[in-house]
Coordinates of C-alpha atoms and ligand atoms in Angstrom, one line a residue:
M14 CA 12.5 51.9 -98.7
D15 CA 15.4 53.9 -99.7
K16 CA 15.0 57.6 -100.6
L17 CA 17.2 60.0 -102.6
L18 CA 18.0 63.5 -101.2
I19 CA 19.1 65.9 -103.9
T20 CA 20.1 69.5 -103.4
G21 CA 19.5 71.4 -106.7
G22 CA 21.8 73.9 -108.4
S23 CA 25.0 72.0 -109.3
I24 CA 26.1 72.3 -112.8
L25 CA 27.1 68.8 -114.0
K26 CA 30.5 68.4 -115.6
G27 CA 32.6 65.4 -116.5
Q28 CA 32.3 61.9 -118.0
V29 CA 30.2 58.9 -117.3
D30 CA 30.5 55.3 -118.4
I31 CA 27.2 53.9 -119.7
A32 CA 26.2 50.4 -118.7
G33 CA 24.8 47.5 -120.8
A34 CA 21.1 48.0 -121.7
K35 CA 18.4 46.8 -119.3
N36 CA 16.1 46.2 -122.2
S37 CA 18.7 44.1 -124.0
V38 CA 20.1 42.0 -121.1
L39 CA 16.7 40.8 -120.1
P40 CA 15.8 39.1 -123.4
L41 CA 19.4 37.9 -123.7
M42 CA 19.1 36.2 -120.3
A43 CA 15.8 34.6 -121.3
A44 CA 17.4 33.4 -124.5
T45 CA 20.0 31.5 -122.5
L46 CA 17.2 29.0 -121.9
L47 CA 17.4 28.0 -125.6
T48 CA 20.6 25.9 -125.3
D49 CA 22.1 23.3 -123.1
E50 CA 25.5 24.8 -123.5
V51 CA 27.2 27.5 -121.4
V52 CA 26.4 31.1 -122.4
E53 CA 28.6 33.9 -121.1
L54 CA 27.2 37.4 -121.1
S55 CA 29.5 40.4 -120.4
N56 CA 28.7 44.1 -119.9
I57 CA 25.8 43.1 -117.7
P58 CA 24.4 46.2 -115.9
H59 CA 24.3 46.2 -112.1
L60 CA 20.5 46.5 -111.8
Q61 CA 17.7 45.2 -109.7
D62 CA 15.9 43.9 -112.8
V63 CA 19.0 41.7 -113.5
T64 CA 18.8 40.3 -110.0
Y65 CA 15.1 39.5 -110.6
A66 CA 16.0 37.9 -114.0
I67 CA 18.7 35.8 -112.2
Q68 CA 16.0 34.7 -109.7
L69 CA 13.7 33.9 -112.5
L70 CA 16.2 31.7 -114.3
S71 CA 17.5 30.1 -111.1
G72 CA 13.8 29.2 -110.4
F73 CA 13.8 27.1 -113.6
G74 CA 17.0 25.4 -112.5
V75 CA 19.4 27.4 -114.7
D76 CA 22.9 27.3 -113.3
V77 CA 24.0 31.0 -112.9
C78 CA 27.5 31.9 -112.1
L79 CA 29.0 35.3 -111.7
T80 CA 32.5 35.1 -113.1
E81 CA 34.0 38.5 -113.0
R82 CA 32.7 42.0 -112.8
M83 CA 29.7 42.4 -115.2
T84 CA 30.1 38.9 -116.6
V85 CA 27.8 36.1 -115.9
K86 CA 27.7 32.5 -117.1
F87 CA 24.4 30.7 -117.6
Q88 CA 23.8 27.0 -118.3
A89 CA 20.2 25.6 -118.8
N90 CA 21.0 21.9 -119.4
D91 CA 19.2 20.6 -116.4
L92 CA 15.9 22.5 -115.9
T93 CA 13.8 21.5 -112.9
S94 CA 10.7 23.7 -113.5
V95 CA 9.0 25.6 -116.3
E96 CA 6.9 27.7 -114.0
A97 CA 7.4 31.5 -113.2
S98 CA 5.4 32.5 -110.1
Y99 CA 3.3 35.7 -109.8
A100 CA 5.8 36.9 -107.2
I101 CA 8.6 37.1 -109.8
V102 CA 6.4 38.3 -112.7
K103 CA 4.9 41.0 -110.5
S104 CA 8.5 42.2 -109.6
M105 CA 9.5 42.2 -113.2
R106 CA 7.0 42.2 -116.2
A107 CA 9.8 41.2 -118.5
S108 CA 9.6 37.7 -117.0
I109 CA 7.1 37.1 -119.8
L110 CA 10.2 36.8 -122.0
A111 CA 10.7 33.3 -120.6
L112 CA 7.5 32.1 -122.3
G113 CA 8.8 31.8 -125.9
P114 CA 12.2 30.1 -125.1
L115 CA 10.7 27.7 -122.6
L116 CA 8.0 26.6 -124.9
A117 CA 10.4 26.2 -127.8
K118 CA 13.0 24.2 -125.9
Q119 CA 11.0 22.4 -123.2
G120 CA 7.7 22.1 -124.9
E121 CA 5.9 23.7 -122.0
A122 CA 5.8 27.0 -120.0
K123 CA 3.7 28.2 -117.2
V124 CA 4.1 31.9 -116.5
A125 CA 2.0 34.0 -114.2
L126 CA -0.1 36.6 -116.1
P127 CA 1.5 40.1 -115.7
G128 CA -1.2 42.5 -114.7
G129 CA -1.5 46.1 -115.8
C130 CA 1.0 48.6 -114.3
T131 CA 1.1 52.3 -113.6
I132 CA 1.8 53.2 -117.2
G133 CA -1.0 51.2 -118.8
A134 CA -2.9 48.0 -119.2
R135 CA 0.0 46.4 -121.0
P136 CA -1.7 43.2 -122.3
V137 CA 0.3 40.3 -123.7
N138 CA -2.3 39.1 -126.2
I139 CA 0.1 39.5 -129.2
H140 CA 2.7 37.2 -127.5
L141 CA 0.0 34.6 -127.0
D142 CA -1.7 35.0 -130.4
G143 CA 1.7 34.6 -132.1
L144 CA 2.6 31.5 -130.2
R145 CA -0.9 30.1 -130.9
A146 CA -0.3 30.8 -134.6
M147 CA 2.8 28.7 -134.3
G148 CA 0.7 25.8 -133.1
A149 CA 1.0 26.2 -129.3
D150 CA -1.9 25.2 -127.1
I151 CA -2.4 28.0 -124.6
T152 CA -4.8 28.4 -121.8
V153 CA -5.1 31.3 -119.4
E154 CA -6.4 30.1 -116.0
D155 CA -6.0 30.9 -112.3
G156 CA -3.8 33.8 -113.2
F157 CA -1.3 31.7 -115.2
I158 CA -0.5 31.4 -118.9
H159 CA -0.1 27.7 -119.6
A160 CA 1.5 26.9 -123.0
K161 CA 2.3 23.6 -124.5
A162 CA 3.6 22.5 -127.9
D163 CA 5.4 19.5 -129.4
R164 CA 7.4 21.5 -131.8
L165 CA 6.4 25.0 -132.8
K166 CA 6.0 25.6 -136.5
G167 CA 7.1 28.8 -138.3
T168 CA 4.3 30.9 -139.9
T169 CA 3.6 34.4 -141.0
F170 CA 2.4 36.6 -138.1
E171 CA 1.6 40.3 -138.1
M172 CA 1.7 42.3 -134.9
H173 CA -0.5 45.3 -134.0
P174 CA 0.5 47.5 -132.4
V175 CA 4.3 47.2 -132.6
T176 CA 5.5 45.4 -129.5
V177 CA 9.1 45.1 -128.4
T178 CA 9.0 42.2 -126.0
G179 CA 6.3 40.6 -128.2
T180 CA 8.7 40.6 -131.2
E181 CA 11.5 39.3 -128.9
N182 CA 9.3 36.5 -127.5
L183 CA 8.2 35.3 -130.9
M184 CA 11.7 35.5 -132.3
M185 CA 13.0 33.3 -129.5
A186 CA 10.2 30.9 -130.0
A187 CA 10.8 30.7 -133.7
V188 CA 14.6 30.0 -133.6
L189 CA 14.0 26.3 -132.7
A190 CA 10.7 25.9 -134.7
E191 CA 10.1 23.9 -137.8
G192 CA 10.3 25.9 -141.0
E193 CA 10.3 29.7 -141.5
M194 CA 8.7 32.3 -139.3
V195 CA 7.9 35.7 -140.8
L196 CA 7.2 38.5 -138.2
K197 CA 5.5 41.5 -139.8
N198 CA 5.3 44.9 -138.3
A199 CA 8.1 43.8 -136.0
A200 CA 9.7 46.2 -133.5
C201 CA 12.9 47.8 -134.9
E202 CA 14.5 48.8 -131.5
P203 CA 18.2 48.3 -131.2
E204 CA 17.6 45.8 -128.4
V205 CA 15.7 43.6 -130.9
V206 CA 18.7 43.8 -133.2
D207 CA 21.0 42.9 -130.3
L208 CA 18.9 39.8 -129.5
A209 CA 18.9 38.8 -133.2
E210 CA 22.7 39.1 -133.3
F211 CA 23.0 37.1 -130.1
L212 CA 20.7 34.3 -131.4
N213 CA 22.7 34.2 -134.6
A214 CA 25.9 33.9 -132.6
M215 CA 24.3 30.9 -131.0
G216 CA 23.6 29.3 -134.4
A217 CA 20.1 30.7 -135.2
Q218 CA 19.1 32.0 -138.6
V219 CA 17.5 35.4 -138.1
S220 CA 17.5 38.1 -140.8
G221 CA 15.9 41.5 -141.1
A222 CA 16.1 42.5 -137.5
G223 CA 16.0 46.3 -137.3
T224 CA 13.4 46.4 -140.1
S225 CA 9.7 45.8 -139.7
E226 CA 10.0 42.3 -141.2
I227 CA 12.0 39.7 -139.5
R228 CA 12.5 36.2 -140.9
I229 CA 13.6 33.3 -138.8
Q230 CA 14.5 29.9 -140.3
G231 CA 14.2 27.4 -137.5
V232 CA 17.2 25.2 -136.6
E233 CA 17.4 21.9 -134.6
K234 CA 19.6 23.3 -131.8
L235 CA 21.6 26.3 -130.6
H236 CA 25.0 26.3 -129.0
G237 CA 26.9 28.3 -126.3
V238 CA 28.4 31.7 -126.9
E239 CA 30.2 34.6 -125.3
Y240 CA 28.4 37.9 -126.0
A241 CA 28.6 41.5 -124.7
V242 CA 25.3 43.4 -124.1
V243 CA 24.8 46.5 -126.2
A244 CA 25.0 50.0 -124.4
D245 CA 21.9 51.4 -122.7
R246 CA 20.7 54.2 -124.9
I247 CA 18.1 55.3 -122.3
E248 CA 20.7 55.6 -119.5
A249 CA 22.9 57.5 -121.9
G250 CA 20.1 59.8 -122.9
T251 CA 19.2 60.5 -119.3
Y252 CA 22.7 61.7 -118.5
M253 CA 22.7 63.8 -121.7
V254 CA 19.5 65.5 -120.5
A255 CA 21.1 65.9 -117.1
A256 CA 23.9 67.9 -118.8
A257 CA 21.3 70.0 -120.7
I258 CA 19.0 70.7 -117.7
T259 CA 21.8 71.9 -115.4
G260 CA 23.6 74.0 -118.1
G261 CA 26.5 71.7 -117.8
C262 CA 28.9 69.6 -120.0
V263 CA 28.8 65.8 -119.8
R264 CA 30.4 63.2 -122.0
V265 CA 28.7 59.8 -122.1
N266 CA 31.2 57.0 -122.9
H267 CA 30.8 53.5 -124.4
V268 CA 27.6 54.2 -126.2
N269 CA 26.4 53.4 -129.7
V270 CA 26.0 56.9 -131.2
E271 CA 23.6 55.7 -133.9
H272 CA 21.1 54.6 -131.3
L273 CA 21.1 58.2 -129.8
Q274 CA 20.7 60.1 -133.0
L275 CA 17.2 61.5 -132.3
I276 CA 18.0 62.3 -128.7
T277 CA 21.1 64.2 -129.9
E278 CA 19.0 66.1 -132.4
K279 CA 16.5 67.1 -129.8
L280 CA 19.2 68.3 -127.5
I281 CA 20.8 70.4 -130.2
Q282 CA 17.3 71.9 -130.8
A283 CA 17.3 72.6 -127.0
G284 CA 20.4 74.7 -127.4
A285 CA 23.2 72.2 -126.6
E286 CA 26.5 72.0 -128.4
V287 CA 26.9 68.3 -129.1
T288 CA 30.2 66.6 -130.2
V289 CA 29.9 63.0 -131.4
G290 CA 32.8 60.6 -131.2
S291 CA 33.1 57.0 -132.3
D292 CA 31.6 55.6 -129.1
W293 CA 30.9 58.8 -127.0
I294 CA 28.8 61.9 -127.1
E295 CA 29.5 65.2 -125.3
V296 CA 26.6 67.5 -124.5
D297 CA 27.7 71.0 -123.6
M298 CA 25.0 73.5 -122.6
Q299 CA 27.5 76.3 -121.7
G300 CA 25.4 77.6 -118.9
R301 CA 22.4 78.3 -121.1
S302 CA 18.7 77.6 -120.2
P303 CA 17.1 75.1 -122.5
V304 CA 15.0 76.0 -125.5
P305 CA 11.7 74.0 -125.3
V306 CA 11.4 71.0 -127.7
N307 CA 8.2 69.4 -128.8
I308 CA 8.1 65.6 -128.3
E309 CA 5.9 62.9 -129.7
T310 CA 6.8 59.3 -128.7
A311 CA 6.5 56.4 -131.1
P312 CA 8.3 53.1 -131.7
Y313 CA 12.0 53.2 -132.9
P314 CA 13.4 55.0 -134.8
D315 CA 11.0 57.7 -133.6
F316 CA 11.3 59.3 -130.2
P317 CA 11.4 56.7 -127.4
T318 CA 8.7 56.6 -124.8
D319 CA 11.4 55.7 -122.3
M320 CA 12.9 59.2 -122.7
Q321 CA 9.6 61.1 -122.6
A322 CA 9.6 61.8 -118.8
Q323 CA 13.2 63.1 -118.9
F324 CA 12.4 65.6 -121.8
L325 CA 9.3 66.7 -119.9
A326 CA 11.6 67.7 -117.0
L327 CA 13.8 69.6 -119.4
N328 CA 10.8 71.4 -120.9
A329 CA 9.5 72.2 -117.5
V330 CA 12.4 74.7 -117.0
A331 CA 12.8 75.7 -120.7
N332 CA 12.4 79.3 -122.0
G333 CA 8.9 78.9 -123.4
D334 CA 6.1 76.5 -124.2
S335 CA 6.1 73.0 -125.6
T336 CA 3.9 69.9 -126.1
V337 CA 4.8 66.4 -125.1
I338 CA 2.6 63.7 -126.7
E339 CA 2.7 60.1 -125.5
T340 CA 1.4 57.6 -128.1
V341 CA 2.8 54.3 -126.9
F342 CA 1.4 53.9 -123.4
E343 CA -2.0 55.2 -122.3
N344 CA -1.0 56.4 -118.8
R345 CA 2.6 57.5 -118.9
F346 CA 2.3 60.9 -117.2
M347 CA 2.5 59.8 -113.6
H348 CA 5.4 62.2 -113.2
V349 CA 3.3 65.3 -114.0
P350 CA 1.5 65.5 -110.6
E351 CA 4.9 65.1 -109.0
L352 CA 6.4 67.9 -111.1
L353 CA 3.5 70.1 -110.2
K354 CA 4.5 69.7 -106.5
M355 CA 7.8 71.3 -107.6
K356 CA 5.9 74.2 -109.1
A357 CA 6.1 73.2 -112.7
D358 CA 3.4 74.6 -115.0
I359 CA 1.9 71.7 -117.0
Q360 CA -1.6 71.0 -118.3
L361 CA -2.5 67.4 -119.0
D362 CA -5.1 66.5 -121.6
G363 CA -5.2 62.8 -122.2
R364 CA -2.0 61.8 -124.0
C365 CA -0.8 65.4 -124.4
A366 CA 1.0 67.5 -121.9
T367 CA 1.3 71.3 -122.5
V368 CA 4.3 72.7 -120.7
K369 CA 5.0 76.3 -119.9
G370 CA 8.6 76.6 -118.8
V371 CA 9.2 78.2 -115.4
Q372 CA 12.3 79.9 -114.3
N373 CA 12.7 77.8 -111.2
L374 CA 11.4 74.5 -109.9
V375 CA 11.2 74.3 -106.1
G376 CA 12.4 71.3 -104.1
A377 CA 9.7 69.1 -102.6
T378 CA 9.0 65.6 -101.4
V379 CA 8.0 63.6 -104.4
S380 CA 7.4 60.0 -105.4
A381 CA 9.1 58.0 -108.1
T382 CA 6.1 56.3 -109.6
D383 CA 7.7 54.2 -112.3
L384 CA 11.2 53.7 -113.7
R385 CA 11.4 56.6 -116.2
A386 CA 9.2 58.8 -114.1
S387 CA 11.8 58.4 -111.4
A388 CA 14.5 59.6 -113.8
C389 CA 12.3 62.7 -114.4
M390 CA 12.2 63.5 -110.7
V391 CA 15.9 63.2 -110.4
L392 CA 16.5 65.5 -113.3
A393 CA 14.0 68.0 -112.0
A394 CA 15.6 67.9 -108.5
L395 CA 19.0 68.6 -110.0
V396 CA 17.8 72.1 -111.0
A397 CA 15.2 72.8 -108.3
K398 CA 15.8 75.4 -105.7
G399 CA 16.6 73.7 -102.4
D400 CA 16.2 70.1 -101.4
T401 CA 14.1 67.4 -103.1
L402 CA 13.4 64.1 -101.4
I403 CA 12.5 61.3 -103.8
E404 CA 10.6 58.4 -102.3
Q405 CA 10.1 54.9 -103.8
V406 CA 13.5 54.9 -105.4
H407 CA 13.4 51.1 -105.9
H408 CA 12.0 52.0 -109.3
I409 CA 15.2 53.9 -110.2
D410 CA 17.3 50.9 -109.1
R411 CA 15.5 48.7 -111.6
G412 CA 17.0 50.6 -114.5
Y413 CA 19.8 52.9 -113.4
E414 CA 23.0 51.4 -111.9
R415 CA 24.6 53.3 -109.0
I416 CA 22.8 56.5 -110.0
E417 CA 23.8 58.5 -106.9
E418 CA 27.5 57.5 -107.5
K419 CA 27.4 58.4 -111.2
L420 CA 25.6 61.7 -110.7
G421 CA 27.8 62.5 -107.7
S422 CA 30.9 62.0 -109.8
L423 CA 29.5 64.7 -112.2
G424 CA 29.1 67.1 -109.3
A425 CA 25.5 66.6 -108.2
T426 CA 24.7 66.9 -104.5
I427 CA 22.9 63.6 -104.1
K428 CA 22.6 61.2 -101.1
R429 CA 20.9 57.9 -100.7
L430 CA 19.0 57.7 -97.4
H431 CA 18.7 54.0 -96.5
A432 CA 15.4 52.8 -95.0
Ligands
UD1_516 C1 9.3 47.5 -123.9 C2 10.4 48.0 -123.0 C3 9.9 49.3 -122.3 C4 9.5 50.3 -123.4 C5 8.5 49.7 -124.3 C6 8.1 50.6 -125.5 C7 11.6 46.0 -122.3 C8 11.9 45.0 -121.2 N1 10.7 47.0 -122.0 O1 8.2 47.2 -123.1 O2 11.0 49.8 -121.6 O3 8.8 51.4 -122.7 O4 9.0 48.5 -124.9 O5 9.3 51.0 -126.2 O6 12.1 45.9 -123.4 N2 0.7 45.8 -126.5 C9 -0.5 45.2 -126.7 N3 -0.5 43.8 -126.7 C10 0.7 43.1 -126.5 C11 1.9 43.7 -126.3 C12 1.9 45.1 -126.3 O7 -1.5 45.8 -126.9 O8 0.6 41.8 -126.5 C13 0.7 47.3 -126.4 C14 1.2 47.9 -125.1 O9 0.1 47.9 -124.2 C15 1.7 49.2 -125.5 C16 2.3 49.0 -126.8 O10 1.8 47.7 -127.3 O11 0.7 50.2 -125.6 C17 3.8 48.8 -126.8 O12 4.2 48.0 -125.8 P1 5.5 47.0 -125.9 O13 6.4 47.4 -127.0 O14 5.0 45.6 -125.9 O15 6.2 47.3 -124.5 P2 7.0 46.2 -123.7 O16 7.6 45.3 -124.7 O17 6.3 45.7 -122.6

């Protein structure tokens, strides 16, 4: 497997174009199953998870055609299968997003049960309970979720805890259902809003996305559409932290600045000068070391769990102490033992990390244990003394397109070592 070799000490400077959001393109691709007509998605990020999603859809018989750079056409008018194997679900948990659309459109879906993963147990009980409440007959046997329904019926369903893909799955199931679906305690993430706007552009009737109550009036059928994927706020946030951790100045382009409000505030607290444009943000640290910032993750609009690991790296080299509390996933501190190898000073107590900033991290051989943990290792390596070798970088490639190219263009000394 590929590795990344990073020599720390470069101060990052320049501009970087942010790609379409991983967490948006995956539900959007699943939603292409909801119509027989052609759907054209642009601003598709070049990610391993997108390749997996193409494999998933092709496995159902969806016609997938790459038209030009970052644009893909999908047509699901002649499906040959409604089954997603464990091999594909294991590669990408978001395969569970096929369940709602397949059931709504084809009346049946068989999706391998995603197991737990390094960051937590990650059950899908809410997805299944919601579909059952809509009248689906669901069995879980031999490692597969097998769902059947004639036509789903809208109902009122409350989700606990707030779940992003759960909200998305039920929203996609409800757009072709009979009557009105009311989703309570819905996720408010920008990617949920992007999916709602996409579904509405296909002829669905979804309102309230971005609030905790989403209403979906079912329609008979959806039509084709051309749609651009929203910008990836987590990729953008990661490059903003890269500027802050190296004392540099980086402008992230093609972003939705509203989606980055809290990240921006935290970076200002950390000592950065931030300039916000219409679709860009510049983070200028002017050579300073970061001031520590306390973090507590929670569903949007609070601090995203997908940025926790990156801010932990920032705090690891800050002037002072901080706490980082993870409330969304039960085991999302796999990056801490790796940071300790680089001489960070962090105490873990359940879901709380107490960080004492050190003057220098030291290069080491570390492992990228999950997607965002891998971003943490890259950020730590950028400021560590000497060389850091990051193993298992396939996790990074799931969510960050051409990371070595983008960081290299900002002045980082980074090289991919091919296996
Ligand atoms: C999505 C994102 C992921 C992000 C996470 C939280 C995608 C493809 N992935 O993951 O990047 O880190 O939101 O913002 O969009 N839960 C249950 N039962 C369920 C579903 C979830 O108990 O049926 C729990 C989970 O274990 C977790 C919490 O709810 O503790 C939130 O998880 P959820 O929002 O569902 O995460 P994902 O949608 O998998």
